[in-house]
Coordinates of C-alpha atoms in Angstrom, one line a residue:
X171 CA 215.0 164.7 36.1
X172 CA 214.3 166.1 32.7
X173 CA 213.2 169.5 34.1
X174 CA 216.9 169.7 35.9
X175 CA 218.3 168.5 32.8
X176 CA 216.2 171.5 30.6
X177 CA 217.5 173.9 33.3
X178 CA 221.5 173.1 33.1
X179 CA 221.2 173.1 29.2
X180 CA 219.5 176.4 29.3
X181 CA 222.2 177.4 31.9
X182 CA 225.0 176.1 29.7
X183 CA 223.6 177.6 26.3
X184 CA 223.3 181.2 28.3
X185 CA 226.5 182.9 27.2
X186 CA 226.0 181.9 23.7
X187 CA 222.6 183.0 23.8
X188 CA 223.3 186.2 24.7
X189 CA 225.5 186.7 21.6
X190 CA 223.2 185.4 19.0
X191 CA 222.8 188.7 17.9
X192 CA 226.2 189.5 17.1
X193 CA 226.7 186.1 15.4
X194 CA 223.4 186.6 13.3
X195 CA 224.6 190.3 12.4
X196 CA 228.5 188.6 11.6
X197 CA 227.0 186.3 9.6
X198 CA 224.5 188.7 7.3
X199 CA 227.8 190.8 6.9
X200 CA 230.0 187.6 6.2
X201 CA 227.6 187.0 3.4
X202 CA 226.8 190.7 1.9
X203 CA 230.8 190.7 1.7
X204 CA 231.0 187.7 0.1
X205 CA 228.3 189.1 -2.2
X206 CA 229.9 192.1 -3.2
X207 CA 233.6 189.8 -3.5
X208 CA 231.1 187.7 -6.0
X209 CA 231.2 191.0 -8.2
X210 CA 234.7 191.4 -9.0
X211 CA 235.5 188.5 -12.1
X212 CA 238.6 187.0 -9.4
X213 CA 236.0 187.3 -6.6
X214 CA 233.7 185.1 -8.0
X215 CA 236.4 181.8 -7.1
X216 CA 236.7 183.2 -3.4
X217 CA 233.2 184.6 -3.0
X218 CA 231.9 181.2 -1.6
X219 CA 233.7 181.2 1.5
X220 CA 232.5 184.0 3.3
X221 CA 229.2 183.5 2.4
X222 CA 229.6 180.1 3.6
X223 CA 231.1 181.4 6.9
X224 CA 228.2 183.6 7.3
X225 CA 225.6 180.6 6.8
X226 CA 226.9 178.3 9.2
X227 CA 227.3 181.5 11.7
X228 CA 223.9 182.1 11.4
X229 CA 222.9 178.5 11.5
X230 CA 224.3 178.6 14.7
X231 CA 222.8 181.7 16.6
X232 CA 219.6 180.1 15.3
X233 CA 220.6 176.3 17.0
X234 CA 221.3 178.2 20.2
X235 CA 218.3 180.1 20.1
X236 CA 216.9 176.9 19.7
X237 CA 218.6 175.4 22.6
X238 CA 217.8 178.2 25.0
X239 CA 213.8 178.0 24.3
X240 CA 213.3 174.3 24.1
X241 CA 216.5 173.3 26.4
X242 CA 216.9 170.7 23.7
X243 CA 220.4 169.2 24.2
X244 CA 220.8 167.9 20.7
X245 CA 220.4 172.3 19.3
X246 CA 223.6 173.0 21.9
X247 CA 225.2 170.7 20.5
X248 CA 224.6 171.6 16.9
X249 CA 225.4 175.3 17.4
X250 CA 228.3 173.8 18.7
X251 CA 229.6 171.9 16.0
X252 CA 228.6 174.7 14.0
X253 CA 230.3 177.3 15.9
X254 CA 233.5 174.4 15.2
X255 CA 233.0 174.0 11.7
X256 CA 233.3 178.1 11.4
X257 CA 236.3 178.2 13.4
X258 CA 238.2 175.3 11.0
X259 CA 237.0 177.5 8.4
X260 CA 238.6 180.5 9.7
X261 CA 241.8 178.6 10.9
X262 CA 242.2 177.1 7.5
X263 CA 241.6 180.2 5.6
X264 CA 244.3 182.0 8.0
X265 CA 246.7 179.1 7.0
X266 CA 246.5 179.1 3.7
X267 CA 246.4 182.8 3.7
X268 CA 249.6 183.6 5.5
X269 CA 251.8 180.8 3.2
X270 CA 250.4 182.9 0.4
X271 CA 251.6 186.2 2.2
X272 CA 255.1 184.8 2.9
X273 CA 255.5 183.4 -0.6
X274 CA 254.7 186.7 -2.2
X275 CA 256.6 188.4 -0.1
X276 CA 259.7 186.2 -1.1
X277 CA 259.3 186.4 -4.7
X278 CA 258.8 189.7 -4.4
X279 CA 262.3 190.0 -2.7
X280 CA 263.7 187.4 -5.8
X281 CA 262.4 189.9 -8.3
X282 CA 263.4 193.0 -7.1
X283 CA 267.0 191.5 -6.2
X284 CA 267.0 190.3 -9.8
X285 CA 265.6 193.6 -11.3
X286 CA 268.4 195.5 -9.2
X287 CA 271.2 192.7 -10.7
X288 CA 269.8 193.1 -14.2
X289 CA 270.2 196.8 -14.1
X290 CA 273.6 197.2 -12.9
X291 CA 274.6 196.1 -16.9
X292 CA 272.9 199.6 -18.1

């Protein structure tokens, strides 16, 4: 019974096996960029986030990895809460990044239509 259930876990954990690679590489760059964000003086208050990204990334290539050698059903389920966390992340970051586009964009608009109204006195 074990052995069948070491086989479906390994069978399950396949496809994110096979892209450990790429989530170990997008998690050394996720934290190399947040690095070099770290060395702008604004950076240093977003820098933490990326990096972050990139560790729990990693974390989880290495939980699958895990998973795939020892068929170990509790490091699936870690990479995939991992893999989870990194998504919320990423959703949350998108969020909070596209109010802050549409705000700018609108005051933006406010001061140029206010610039435009202000010059009409010249």
């Amino acid at each position: 019974m074990a052995e069948e259930q070491d086989k479906l876990i390994k069978e399950i954990s396949l496809p994110l096996f096979q892209s450990k690679g790429w989530m170990r590489f997008l998690g050394v760059i996720m934290v190399v960029y947040g690095v070099l964000i770290a060395l702008t003086i604004v950076g240093i208050l977003f820098a933490w986030l990326p990096i972050w990204m990139g560790v729990v990334l990693y974390q989880s290539a290495n939980a699958i990895e895990k998973a795939e050698m020892t068929g170990q059903k509790e490091a699936v389920i870690q990479s995939l809460e991992k893999l989870k966390l990194y998504f919320i992340i990423m959703g949350v970051t998108m969020v909070v990044a596209l109010v802050l586009t549409v705000l700018s964009l609108f005051l933006g608009m406010f001061g140029a239509m206010t610039g435009i109204e202000g010059m009409e006195n010249f």
